[in-house]
Every structure is written in structure tokens, then in C-alpha cells.
XYZ file of C-alpha atoms in Angstrom:
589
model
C 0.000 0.000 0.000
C 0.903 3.274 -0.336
C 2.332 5.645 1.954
C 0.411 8.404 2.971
C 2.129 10.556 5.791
C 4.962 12.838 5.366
C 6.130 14.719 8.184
C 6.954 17.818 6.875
C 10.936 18.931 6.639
C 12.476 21.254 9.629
C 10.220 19.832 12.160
C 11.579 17.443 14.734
C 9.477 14.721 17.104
C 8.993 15.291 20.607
C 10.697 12.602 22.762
C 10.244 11.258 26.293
C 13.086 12.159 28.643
C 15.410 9.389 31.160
C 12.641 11.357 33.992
C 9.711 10.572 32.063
C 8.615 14.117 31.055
C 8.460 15.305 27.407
C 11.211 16.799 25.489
C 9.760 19.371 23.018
C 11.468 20.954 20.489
C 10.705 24.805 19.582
C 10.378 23.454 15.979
C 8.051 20.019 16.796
C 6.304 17.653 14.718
C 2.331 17.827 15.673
C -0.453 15.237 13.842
C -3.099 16.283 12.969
C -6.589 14.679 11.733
C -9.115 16.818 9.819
C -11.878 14.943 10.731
C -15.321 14.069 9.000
C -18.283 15.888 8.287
C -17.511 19.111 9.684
C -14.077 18.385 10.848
C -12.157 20.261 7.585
C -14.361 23.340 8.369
C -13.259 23.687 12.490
C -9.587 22.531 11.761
C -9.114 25.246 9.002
C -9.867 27.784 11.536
C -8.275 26.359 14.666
C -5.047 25.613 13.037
C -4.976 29.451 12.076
C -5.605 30.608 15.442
C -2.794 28.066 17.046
C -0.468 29.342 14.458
C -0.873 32.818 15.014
C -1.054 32.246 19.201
C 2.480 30.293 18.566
C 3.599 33.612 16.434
C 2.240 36.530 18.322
C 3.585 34.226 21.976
C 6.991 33.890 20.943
C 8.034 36.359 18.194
C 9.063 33.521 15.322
C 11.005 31.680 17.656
C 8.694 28.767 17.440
C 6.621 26.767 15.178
C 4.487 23.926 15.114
C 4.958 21.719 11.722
C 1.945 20.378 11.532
C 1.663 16.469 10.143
C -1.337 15.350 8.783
C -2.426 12.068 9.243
C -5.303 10.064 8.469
C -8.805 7.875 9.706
C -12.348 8.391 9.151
C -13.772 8.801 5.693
C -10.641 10.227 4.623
C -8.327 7.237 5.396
C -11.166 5.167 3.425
C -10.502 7.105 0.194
C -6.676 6.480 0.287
C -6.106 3.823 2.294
C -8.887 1.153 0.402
C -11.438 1.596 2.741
C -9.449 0.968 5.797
C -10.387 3.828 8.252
C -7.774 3.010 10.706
C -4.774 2.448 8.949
C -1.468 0.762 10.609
C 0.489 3.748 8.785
C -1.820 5.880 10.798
C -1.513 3.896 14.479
C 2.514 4.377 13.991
C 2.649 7.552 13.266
C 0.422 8.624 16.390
C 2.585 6.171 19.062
C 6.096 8.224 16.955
C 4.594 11.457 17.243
C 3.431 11.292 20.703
C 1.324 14.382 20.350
C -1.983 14.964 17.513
C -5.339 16.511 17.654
C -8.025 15.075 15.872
C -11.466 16.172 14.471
C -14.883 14.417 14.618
C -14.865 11.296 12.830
C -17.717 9.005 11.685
C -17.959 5.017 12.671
C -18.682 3.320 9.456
C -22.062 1.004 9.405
C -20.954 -2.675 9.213
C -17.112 -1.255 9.084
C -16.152 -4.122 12.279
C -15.469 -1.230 14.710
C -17.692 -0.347 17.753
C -16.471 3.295 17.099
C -13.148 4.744 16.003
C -12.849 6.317 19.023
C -13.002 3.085 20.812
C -10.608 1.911 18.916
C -8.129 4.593 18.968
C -8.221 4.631 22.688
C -8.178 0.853 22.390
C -5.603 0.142 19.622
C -3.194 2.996 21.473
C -3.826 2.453 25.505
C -5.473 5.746 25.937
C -6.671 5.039 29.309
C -7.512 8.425 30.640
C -9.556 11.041 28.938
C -9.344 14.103 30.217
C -11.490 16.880 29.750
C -11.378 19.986 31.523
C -14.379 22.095 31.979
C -14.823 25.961 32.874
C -16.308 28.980 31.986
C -15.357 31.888 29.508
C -16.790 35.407 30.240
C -19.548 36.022 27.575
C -20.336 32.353 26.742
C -24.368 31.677 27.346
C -24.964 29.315 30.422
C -28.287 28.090 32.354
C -25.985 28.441 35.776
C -26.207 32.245 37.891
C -22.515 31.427 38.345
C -20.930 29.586 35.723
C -17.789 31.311 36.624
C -17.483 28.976 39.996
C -17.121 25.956 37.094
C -13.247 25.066 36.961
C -12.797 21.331 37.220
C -11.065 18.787 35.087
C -12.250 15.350 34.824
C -10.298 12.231 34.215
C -12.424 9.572 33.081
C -10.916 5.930 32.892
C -11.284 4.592 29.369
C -10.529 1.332 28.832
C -12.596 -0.632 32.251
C -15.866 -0.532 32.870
C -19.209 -1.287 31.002
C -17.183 0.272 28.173
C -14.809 -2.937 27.927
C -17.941 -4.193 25.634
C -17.954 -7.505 27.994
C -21.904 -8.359 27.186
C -24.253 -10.813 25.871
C -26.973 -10.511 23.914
C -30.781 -11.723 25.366
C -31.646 -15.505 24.112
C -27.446 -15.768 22.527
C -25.487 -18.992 23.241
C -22.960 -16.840 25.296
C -25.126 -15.469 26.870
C -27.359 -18.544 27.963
C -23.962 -20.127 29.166
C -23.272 -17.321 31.600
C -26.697 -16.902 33.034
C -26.930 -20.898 33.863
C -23.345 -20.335 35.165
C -24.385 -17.580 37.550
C -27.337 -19.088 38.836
C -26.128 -22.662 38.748
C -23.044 -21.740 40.246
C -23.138 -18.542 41.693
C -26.232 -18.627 43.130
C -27.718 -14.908 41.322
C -31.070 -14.442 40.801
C -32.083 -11.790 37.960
C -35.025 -12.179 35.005
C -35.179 -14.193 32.392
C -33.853 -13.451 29.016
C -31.722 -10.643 30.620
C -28.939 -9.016 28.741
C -25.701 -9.718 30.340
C -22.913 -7.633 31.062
C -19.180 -7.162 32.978
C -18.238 -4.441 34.547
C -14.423 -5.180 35.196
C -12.463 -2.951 37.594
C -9.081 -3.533 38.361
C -6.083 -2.364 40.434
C -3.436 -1.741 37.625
C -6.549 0.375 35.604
C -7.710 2.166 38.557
C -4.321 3.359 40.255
C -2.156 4.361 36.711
C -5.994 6.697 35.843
C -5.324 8.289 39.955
C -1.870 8.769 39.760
C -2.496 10.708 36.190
C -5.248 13.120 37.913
C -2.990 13.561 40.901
C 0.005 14.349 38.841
C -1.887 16.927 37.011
C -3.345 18.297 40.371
C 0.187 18.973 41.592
C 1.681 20.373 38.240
C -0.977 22.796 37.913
C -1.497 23.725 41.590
C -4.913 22.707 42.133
C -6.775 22.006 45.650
C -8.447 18.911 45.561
C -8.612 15.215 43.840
C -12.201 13.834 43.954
C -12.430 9.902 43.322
C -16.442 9.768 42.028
C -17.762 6.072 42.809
C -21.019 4.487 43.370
C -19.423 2.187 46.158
C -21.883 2.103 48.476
C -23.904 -0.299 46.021
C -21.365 -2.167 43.959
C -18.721 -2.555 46.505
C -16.411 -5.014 44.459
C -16.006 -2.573 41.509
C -16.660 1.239 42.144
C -16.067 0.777 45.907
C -12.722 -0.974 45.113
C -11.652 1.921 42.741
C -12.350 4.685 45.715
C -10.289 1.563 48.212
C -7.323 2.043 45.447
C -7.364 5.255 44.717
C -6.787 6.119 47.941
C -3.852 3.408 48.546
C -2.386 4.688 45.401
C -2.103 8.097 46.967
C -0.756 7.164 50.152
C 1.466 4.844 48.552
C 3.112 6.852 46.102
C 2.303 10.477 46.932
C 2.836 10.501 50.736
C 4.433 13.955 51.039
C 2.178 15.569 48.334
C -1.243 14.529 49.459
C -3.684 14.407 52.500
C -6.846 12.267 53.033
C -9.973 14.850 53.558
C -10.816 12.977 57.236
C -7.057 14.361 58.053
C -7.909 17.684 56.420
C -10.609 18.136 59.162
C -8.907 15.577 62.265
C -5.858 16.740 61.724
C -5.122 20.047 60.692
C -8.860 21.952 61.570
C -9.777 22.886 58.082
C -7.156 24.251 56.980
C -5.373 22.653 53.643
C -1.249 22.739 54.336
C 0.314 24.442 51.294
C 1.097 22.728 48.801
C -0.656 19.842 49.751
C -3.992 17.927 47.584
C -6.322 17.024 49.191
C -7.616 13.332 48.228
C -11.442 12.510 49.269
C -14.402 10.941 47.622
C -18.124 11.610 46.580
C -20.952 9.277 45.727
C -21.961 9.611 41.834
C -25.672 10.740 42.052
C -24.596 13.344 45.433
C -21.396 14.279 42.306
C -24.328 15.591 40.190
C -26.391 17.704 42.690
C -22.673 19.562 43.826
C -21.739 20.190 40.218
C -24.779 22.433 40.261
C -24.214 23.955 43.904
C -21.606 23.790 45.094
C -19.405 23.715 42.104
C -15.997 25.269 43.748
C -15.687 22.530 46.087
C -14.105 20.439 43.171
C -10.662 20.691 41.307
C -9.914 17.948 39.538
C -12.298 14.370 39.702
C -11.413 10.879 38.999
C -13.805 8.214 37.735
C -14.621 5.353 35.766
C -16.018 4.969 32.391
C -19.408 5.265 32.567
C -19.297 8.270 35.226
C -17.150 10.416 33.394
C -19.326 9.554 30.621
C -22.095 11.179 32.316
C -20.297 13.661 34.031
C -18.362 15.082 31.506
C -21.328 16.200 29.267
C -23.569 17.571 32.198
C -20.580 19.601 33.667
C -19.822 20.730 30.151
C -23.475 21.684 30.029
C -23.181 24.051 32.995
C -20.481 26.538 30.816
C -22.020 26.433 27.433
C -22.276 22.785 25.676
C -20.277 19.824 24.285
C -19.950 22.348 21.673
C -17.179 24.636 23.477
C -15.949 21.506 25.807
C -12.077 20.315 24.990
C -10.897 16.943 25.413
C -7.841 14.398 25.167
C -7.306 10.820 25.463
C -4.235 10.215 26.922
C -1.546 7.734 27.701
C 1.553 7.842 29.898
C 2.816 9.598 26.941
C 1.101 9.165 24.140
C -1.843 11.668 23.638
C -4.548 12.840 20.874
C -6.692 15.953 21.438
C -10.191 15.902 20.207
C -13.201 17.568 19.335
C -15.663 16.577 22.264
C -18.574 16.739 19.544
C -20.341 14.613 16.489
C -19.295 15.401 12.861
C -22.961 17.246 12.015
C -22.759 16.082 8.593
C -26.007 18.669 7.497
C -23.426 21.575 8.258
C -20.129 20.162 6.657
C -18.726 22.646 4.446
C -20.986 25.374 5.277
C -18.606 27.323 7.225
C -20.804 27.951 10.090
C -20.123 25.984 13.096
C -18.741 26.885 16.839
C -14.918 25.617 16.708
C -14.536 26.278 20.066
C -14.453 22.087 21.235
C -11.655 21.895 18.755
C -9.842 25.071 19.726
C -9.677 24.407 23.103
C -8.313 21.029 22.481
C -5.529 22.792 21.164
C -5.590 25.171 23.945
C -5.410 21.616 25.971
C -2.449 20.901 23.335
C -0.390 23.969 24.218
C -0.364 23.295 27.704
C 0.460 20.064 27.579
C 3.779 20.635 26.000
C 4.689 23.547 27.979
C 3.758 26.421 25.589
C 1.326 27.993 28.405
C 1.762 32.063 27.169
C 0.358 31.154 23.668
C -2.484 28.789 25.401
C -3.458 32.205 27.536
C -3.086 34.322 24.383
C -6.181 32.552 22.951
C -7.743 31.614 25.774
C -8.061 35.687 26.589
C -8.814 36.335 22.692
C -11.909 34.090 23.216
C -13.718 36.387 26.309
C -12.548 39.345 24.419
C -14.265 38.559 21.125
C -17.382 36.434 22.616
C -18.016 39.743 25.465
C -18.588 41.522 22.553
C -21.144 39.806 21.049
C -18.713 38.599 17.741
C -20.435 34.587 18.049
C -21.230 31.952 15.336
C -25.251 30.642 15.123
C -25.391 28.295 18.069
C -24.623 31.568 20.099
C -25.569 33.919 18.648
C -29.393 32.197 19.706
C -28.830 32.789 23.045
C -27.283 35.942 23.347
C -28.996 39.512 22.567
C -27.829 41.647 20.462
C -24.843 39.594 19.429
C -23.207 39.305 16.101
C -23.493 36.140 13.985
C -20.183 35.225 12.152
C -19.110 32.580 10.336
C -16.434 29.616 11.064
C -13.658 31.736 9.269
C -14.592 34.905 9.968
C -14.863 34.047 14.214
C -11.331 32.957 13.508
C -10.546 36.229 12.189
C -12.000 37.869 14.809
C -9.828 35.988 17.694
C -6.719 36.192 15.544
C -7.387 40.197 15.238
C -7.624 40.378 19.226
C -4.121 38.244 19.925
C -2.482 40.924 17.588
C -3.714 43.784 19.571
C -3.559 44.847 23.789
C -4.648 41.681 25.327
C -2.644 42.313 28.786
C -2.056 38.577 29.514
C 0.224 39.290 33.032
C -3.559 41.496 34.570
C -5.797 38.499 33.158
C -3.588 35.945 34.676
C -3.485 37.836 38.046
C -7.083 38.745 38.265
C -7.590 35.078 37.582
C -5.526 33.777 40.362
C -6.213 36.300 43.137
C -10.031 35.055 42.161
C -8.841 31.521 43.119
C -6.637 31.877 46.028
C -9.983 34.149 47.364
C -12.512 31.501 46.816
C -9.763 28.968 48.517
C -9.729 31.187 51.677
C -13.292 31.590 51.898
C -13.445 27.710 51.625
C -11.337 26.900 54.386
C -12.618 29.618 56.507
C -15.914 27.849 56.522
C -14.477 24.632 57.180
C -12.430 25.955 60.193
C -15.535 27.873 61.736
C -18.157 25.202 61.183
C -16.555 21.676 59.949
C -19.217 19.465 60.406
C -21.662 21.748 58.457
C -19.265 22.149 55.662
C -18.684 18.610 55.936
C -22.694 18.440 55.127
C -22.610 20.756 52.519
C -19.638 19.646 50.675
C -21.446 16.005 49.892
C -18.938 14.038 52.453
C -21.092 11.574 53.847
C -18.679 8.093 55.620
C -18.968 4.905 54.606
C -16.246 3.069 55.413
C -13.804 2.842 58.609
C -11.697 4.607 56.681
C -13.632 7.934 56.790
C -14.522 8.415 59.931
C -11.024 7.242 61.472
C -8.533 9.090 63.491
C -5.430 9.147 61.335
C -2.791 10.014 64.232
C -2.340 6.233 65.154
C 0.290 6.433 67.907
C 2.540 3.017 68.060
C 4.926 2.723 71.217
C 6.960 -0.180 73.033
C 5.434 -2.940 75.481
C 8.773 -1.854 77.622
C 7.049 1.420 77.798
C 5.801 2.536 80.963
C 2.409 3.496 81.437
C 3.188 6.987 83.085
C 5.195 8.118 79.928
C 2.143 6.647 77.999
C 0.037 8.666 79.784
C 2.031 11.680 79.264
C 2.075 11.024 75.650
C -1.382 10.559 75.336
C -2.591 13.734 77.445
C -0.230 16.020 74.941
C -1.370 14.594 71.818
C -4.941 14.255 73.381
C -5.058 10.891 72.283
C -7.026 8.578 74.346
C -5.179 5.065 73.495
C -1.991 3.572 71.734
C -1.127 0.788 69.947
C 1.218 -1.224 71.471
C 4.258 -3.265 70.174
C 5.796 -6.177 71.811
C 8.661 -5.837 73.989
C 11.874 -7.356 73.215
C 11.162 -9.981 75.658
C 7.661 -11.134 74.562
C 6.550 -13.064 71.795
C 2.665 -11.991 72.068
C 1.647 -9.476 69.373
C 0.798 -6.225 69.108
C -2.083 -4.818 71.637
C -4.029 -1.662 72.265
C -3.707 0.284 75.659
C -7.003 2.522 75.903
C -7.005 5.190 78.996
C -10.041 2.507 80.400
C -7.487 -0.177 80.726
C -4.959 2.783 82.720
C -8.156 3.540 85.283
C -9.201 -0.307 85.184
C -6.211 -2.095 85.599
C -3.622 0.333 86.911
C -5.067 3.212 88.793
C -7.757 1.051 90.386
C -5.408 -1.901 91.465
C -3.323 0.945 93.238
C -0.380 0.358 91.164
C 2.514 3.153 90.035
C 1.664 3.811 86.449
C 6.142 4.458 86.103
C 6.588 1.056 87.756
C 4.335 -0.856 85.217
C 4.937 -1.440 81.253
C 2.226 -1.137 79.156
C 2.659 -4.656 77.552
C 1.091 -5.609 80.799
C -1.917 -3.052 80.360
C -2.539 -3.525 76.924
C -5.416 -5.995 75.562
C -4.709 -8.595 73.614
C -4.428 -10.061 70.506
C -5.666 -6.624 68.157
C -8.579 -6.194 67.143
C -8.272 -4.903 63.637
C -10.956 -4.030 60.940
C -9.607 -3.579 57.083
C -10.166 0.140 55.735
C -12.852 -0.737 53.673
C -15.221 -2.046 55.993
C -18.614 -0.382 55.862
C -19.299 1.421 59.333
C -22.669 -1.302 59.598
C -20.269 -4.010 59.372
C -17.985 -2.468 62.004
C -20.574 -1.680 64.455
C -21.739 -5.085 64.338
C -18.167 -6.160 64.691
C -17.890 -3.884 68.043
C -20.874 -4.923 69.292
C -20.192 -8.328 69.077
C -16.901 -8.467 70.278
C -17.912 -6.151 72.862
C -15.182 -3.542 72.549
C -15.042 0.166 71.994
C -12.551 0.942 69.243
C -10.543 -1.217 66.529
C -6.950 -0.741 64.751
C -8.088 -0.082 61.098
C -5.445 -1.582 58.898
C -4.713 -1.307 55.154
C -4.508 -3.982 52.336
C -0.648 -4.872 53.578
C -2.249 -5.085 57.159
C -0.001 -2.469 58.489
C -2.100 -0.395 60.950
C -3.316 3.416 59.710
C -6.093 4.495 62.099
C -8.103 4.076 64.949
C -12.153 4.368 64.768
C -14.110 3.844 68.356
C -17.604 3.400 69.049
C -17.732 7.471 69.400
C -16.661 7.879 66.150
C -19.597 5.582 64.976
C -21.902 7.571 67.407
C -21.469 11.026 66.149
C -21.687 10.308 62.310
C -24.932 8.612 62.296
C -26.158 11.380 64.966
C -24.832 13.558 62.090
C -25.783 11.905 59.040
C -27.689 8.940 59.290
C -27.432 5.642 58.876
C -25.082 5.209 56.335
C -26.153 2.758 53.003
């Protein structure tokens, strides 16, 4: 077959440093896909804009050399009706870096979508797709403004691994005899079947992506969106890993949301992100109220799926909304939208889901001062009413333009006084405001911001005290004591002594009044090996707090060691603990 690609002369790739991070050239090598339908109409105009953001940022000193490379409809003209060439899946995985238009699935072409199988064929397991407001653009919210999140949606798990069976197939008859038969399920007959696999390796390489991001670009907060209060074994294991990948691996960087409030009264450390968790359908209700509360949110297929759209909603449509699927290096920036087919070639379209993918594109390889140029272009030219039709609807008195001629138009602004240096200032003194205001409320009244914010416990692991305290059996109980009264602790977990072979214990101050200052006995003349009950209790960190009060209840005890999937102990919850969230927020589900 004939080759098709030619990467234009004077560019050079972009490469992946010994450390991991990209080396980009001021001269790269960028693919490009036009797209279907109206894909050659939106990547006309983008490209022009990019160009002259690169041109106006950096004064000639660099260029992108665009590569053009081919699927959809387009690949099926020169490639005989293959519209995923191999020619195609090298150059992207050479490249490292392309943007893509809207492309079209084929009917009866063997793929699922094209999408699918880019993200498939390549390993793009996280798509990313931040989401926030630009002064001027039309929006049902009364502050769209408070919308700043990005979302990284796993891509390759979930319902979206195409694991089902068709109602009355062969398969699918198999696998429902196999579950009741074997399993012991119950569901109706003739059901469709699917699988909804979530695993560790999927999970924790999607988290360590979002929290990576969080830290490069300074944000606040990593959400991990789950519906693991129903399916336990899948969602609730992805919140379970995500948070073991962050202690694991970001230890110094990051901070569990229960420490936020135990530990440090509200108020976020600098520089550290905070890690917590929110139930999917609560996730949709605090998009809409309390939309500030959330940075940057991790979740699986079919939630992002979801997600992504209704956030996007909230600041103007799919039509504006930027996206990228990504791997650990590899990454193609997309359109967020369909090809619209009746408006191909009509020059008439909003580009702005392409152009901000190439905002998205800019960023991503470092060249932030031409991302701002356009991003600032955009409010300028939108705030004055300069829109194409799908705006132009919405907004009084606003001018309609066409694909080219909004180009124009945003092209026109970089070239004149856009003061990038105020815009970026204003923006972050906005932030680092709506940050203090945040913690503020948090430090004054925790348990009500706690309610507001959506964090409702379900698990050992939110409601326990973090500062587990570990001492010596040779330890005597009066230096225990003073231990515990300064960090206002009331027990410790206790190690054997050199000289014993039992294992470790927990000395509560009940067992000091109970079996040291009641017997009469000088708390510096006894060691707390000989205090402390034995063996531990412990409960793992994912143990719903209905499990764990039945646990306590029938073990008769007041508090449990919660350990994690290593069984190394990380907290301590107690029957108070247990107490005051249901008193606060119910029983949990």
C-alpha cells in the first residue's frame, strides 16, 4: 500500500526524557486529523488561530509543523477503505502528540467506534477533559464562573470494555446458567448480560495521572467519584485504590480529607492535595451547587461519561468543551462533539471544542503564554457579542459570524492589547480568594461544611482518626500517659517488647483507670505490655461502618486498629466515632 504521511521537513518529534517528562522541540512535529463531516471546516480555523497564538507568543522563535495524518472517511478514500490504517496507528505512538477532528464510525465497518478503537488500539486510558467557563459564553448556571474542574475519566474498564451478551445468545445462555447454577444470582429471564471489570493496575495508573496533574498545575483537591456504596467489588474498590495509590506513592504531596478536618482543623497545608471521595448521584447535585468545592475528579467509564457532558453543560455545551485521550505519553486531542454532517462545508459551526483542544495541546507541552493568548482572545471577542449561530441564539444583540470569519475575529484580538500578566493575576487572586473563603468555613463550622460539601462516611476509613500512635510494650504506662494527654489521644497501639513473643495490643485510657489506677499500682513502675489488651482487634479500611458496628458490638469492645490492604495499621475508629456520624448523618447505606 501506499504511503500516505509525510512529516513535513524542519520539524523534529517530541521525545520522552530518562525522567519521564516530554522533550519538546521549539520546531516540533504535531499530527493532525481533519476529521469528518464538519471536521475540515473547524480545523481550518483552529489551526490558524494556534499558528498565530504560537507567532504573536513567541516572536518567530517557534513553530508547530503540523503532520497530517489520516482515519475516518478520509483514510477510506486512500487507504482502500481501511479507516484506521497501521500507517496511521505508527505515526500517532512516533509522534506522541496529535489533535483530531470528529470522525464518523462506518455502518458494518467491524469497529464499535473509532474512538473506541483509537483509545483501544493505542492504551489511551484516561480522557481528560477539563471544563470551565469563559466570560460572555451563554450558560443556564447564575454562576458559571465557579465551574473550573477537570475530569479524568478511565477509558478502557468498565461497562465500556464491551464484555456483554446478547438476550436468548449462546454466550449469553452459558453465563446466566453459570451464575445461577453456580453462583447462586437471581435476575429475570432473558436478561442481557454484562461485565463491569475494575481492576487495580486500571484504577491506580488513571489516579496517579489526575494527581500528577493536580500537583503540576497547583490545584486544591482530587475527587475519586464512585457508586461504592452499592457495587462494593467494583466502584467501591476503585475509591479503596485510589486512595492506597495516593498514600502509597504520593505521601508527602497529598492528604486524606478525614485528616484535612482531624488533623489540621480545616485548613489545607500548602502545597498539599487534598484526596477525598463523593458518591456519583450526590457528584451531580454539587456540580450544580456547590461547584468550587471540586478541582480535579477521577472516575470510571461510565461516570465520566455522564459527568463530563452535564458539567460541560453548565459553561455552554459539548460544543465549546475540549478533550484528550491520553496515555503515559502518548496523547490525541479531540473535538468533544459529532461530525454534524447537514453543516459540513458550510462554514458555520462553533470551533470552540476543537480550539480548546488545542488550547489543551499547548499546555500540555509547555507552551502555556500562547495557550493564555487565545484563551483571553476568546472572552474578548465572545463579550462583545462577535459569536457563530449556536450563540448567537442565546445571546442579545450579538453578532453572527461565520467559522472563518470568528477565527478572524480571535486572531485580530491576539495581535492587539490583550494584557495577559492582569488576566492571569485577576484570575488567580479570584482563586486563592474563593480557597480562603473555603477553608474559613471549614475551620468555623466543619461538620456543616462537611454536610454541605457532599462528604457523607462509609467506610472505617472515613470516619477514622489518622494520628495512630505506636509505642513499646517496655514502655511505661506513666510516659504513655504523658504522651497521650499532649497529643490528646485517648489510646496507643502497642508493640511487643523485646522480651515477649505476644503481638501487638491496644492500651485505651479505660485499661490505665481499670487495671492500673484502680489496682493501686505506680503507672512508672508498670509497662504497658502488661496493660494492653490482647491479641488486636483490627478491621480492614474498607469495611462499611454497619459491618464495624456489628463487629464492636459483638466483640464487645469500643474501638478497633483499622489496617490497610498490607495489614499495616493506619487508624483508629471507636464506638464514638460511629456515634457522632450517624447522629450527624444517618445511617449510612
Amino acid at each position: 500500500m501506499t504511503q500516505q504521511i509525510r512529516y513535513p521537513e524542519g520539524g523534529e518529534k517530541i521525545t520522552v526524557g530518562s525522567n519521564g517528562r516530554l522533550y519538546v522541540p521549539d520546531n516540533p512535529l504535531i499530527g493532525y486529523i481533519e476529521g469528518d463531516g464538519i471536521g475540515p471546516d473547524i480545523n481550518h480555523a483552529c489551526m490558524r488561530v494556534w499558528d498565530a497564538a504560537v507567532e504573536q507568543a513567541y516572536g518567530g522563535r517557534r513553530r508547530i509543523h503540523w503532520t497530517e495524518l489520516f482515519m475516518g472517511e478520509k483514510a477510506a478514500a486512500l487507504y482502500d477503505g481501511d479507516y484506521f490504517p497501521e500507517e496511521t496507528k505508527a505515526a500517532l505512538k512516533d509522534l506522541l502528540i496529535a489533535i483530531k477532528g470528529p470522525l464518523t464510525t462506518p455502518v458494518g465497518g467491524g469497529f464499535r467506534s473509532l474512538n473506541v478503537s483509537l483509545r483501544q488500539e493505542l492504551d489511551l486510558y484516561a480522557c481528560v477533559r477539563p471544563v470551565r467557563h469563559y466570560a460572555g459564553v451563554p450558560s443556564p448556571l447564575k454562576r458559571p464562573e465557579d465551574v473550573d474542574v477537570v475530569i479524568f475519566r478511565e477509558n478502557t474498564e468498565d461497562v465500556y470494555a464491551g464484555i456483554e451478551y446478547q438476550s436468548g445468545s449462546a454466550e449469553n445462555q452459558k453465563l446466566a446458567a453459570f451464575l445461577r447454577e453456580q453462583m447462586g444470582e437471581d435476575f429475570f429471564a432473558d436478561a442481557g448480560l454484562g461485565v463491569k471489570p475494575i481492576s487495580p493496575e486500571g484504577t491506580k495508573r488513571l489516579v496517579r495521572k489526575a494527581i500528577e496533574y493536580a500537583i503540576e498545575h497547583d490545584r486544591e483537591s482530587v475527587t475519586l467519584v464512585h457508586k461504592g456504596n452499592i457495587m462494593k467489588y467494583t466502584e467501591g474498590a476503585f475509591r479503596t485504590w485510589g486512595y492506597e495509590l495516593a498514600r502509597e506513592e504520593f505521601p508527602e504531596q497529598t492528604i486524606t480529607e478525614e485528616e484535612l478536618y482531624a488533623t489540621y482543623g480545616g485548613k489545607r497545608p500548602e502545597g498539599k492535595i487534598v484526596i477525598k471521595d463523593r458518591i456519583a448521584d450526590i457528584m451531580f447535585q454539587l456540580m450544580l451547587l456547590r461547584p468550587t468545592e471540586f478541582d480535579v475528579i477521577a472516575t470510571m467509564n461510565l461516570n465520566g461519561d455522564y459527568l463530563s457532558d452535564a458539567v460541560a453543560a453548565e459553561v455552554g455545551g459539548v460544543g465549546i468543551a475540549p478533550g484528550a485521550n491520553m496515555s503515559d505519553h502518548v496523547a490525541v486531542f479531540e473535538a468533544t462533539h459529532g461530525t454534524a454532517p447537514k453543516y459540513a462545508n458550510q462554514d458555520k459551526v462553533n470551533p470552540g471544542s476543537l480550539l480548546f483542544s488545542g488550547v489543551m495541546l499547548l499546555q500540555h507541552i509547555g507552551w502555556h503564554e500562547a495557550a493564555e493568548l487565545i484563551a483571553a482572545a476568546y472572552e474578548k471577542v465572545v463579550g462583545a457579542g462577535i459569536v457563530t449561530y449556536d450563540f448567537a441564539r442565546a445571546l442579545e444583540g450579538a453578532t453572527e459570524v461565520r467559522t472563518s470569519q470568528f477565527a478572524d475575529a480571535l486572531i485580530d484580538q491576539m495581535k492587539g492589547t490583550i494584557d495577559i500578566e492582569r488576566i492571569r493575576r485577576e484570575r488567580e487572586e479570584a482563586i486563592e480568594a474563593e480557597r480562603q473563603a473555603r477553608e474559613q468555613r471549614r475551620v468555623v463550622a466543619p461538620l456543616e461544611e462537611m454536610v454541605a460539601s457532599g462528604r457523607v462516611p462509609h467506610t472505617v476509613a472515613d470516619l477514622m482518626n489518622p494520628n495512630l500512635v505506636t509505642m513499646s510494650g517496655d514502655t511505661s504506662v506513666e510516659d504513655a500517659m504523658h504522651l497521650m494527654r499532649e497529643r490528646r489521644i485517648s489510646s496507643v497501639v502497642v508493640q511487643p517488647a523485646p522480651d515477649e513473643e505476644e503481638g501487638m495490643g491496644i492500651m485505651t485510657q479505660r485499661d490505665v483507670i481499670s487495671r492500673v489506677v484502680s489496682a493501686t499500682r505506680q503507672p512508672k513502675q508498670v509497662r504497658i505490655s502488661e496493660v494492653a489488651t490482647r491479641p488486636l482487634i483490627t478491621v480492614p479500611e474498607d469495611t462499611s461502618l454497619l459491618d464495624c458496628a456489628e463487629q464492636m458490638g459483638s466483640e464487645n469492645i469500643r474501638r478497633m486498629v483499622v489496617i490497610d490492604t498490607q495489614g499495616r495499621p493506619i487508624g483508629i475508629i471507636s464506638d464514638t466515632d460511629i456515634f457522632a456520624s450517624v447522629e450527624q448523618f444517618g445511617l449510612p447505606e
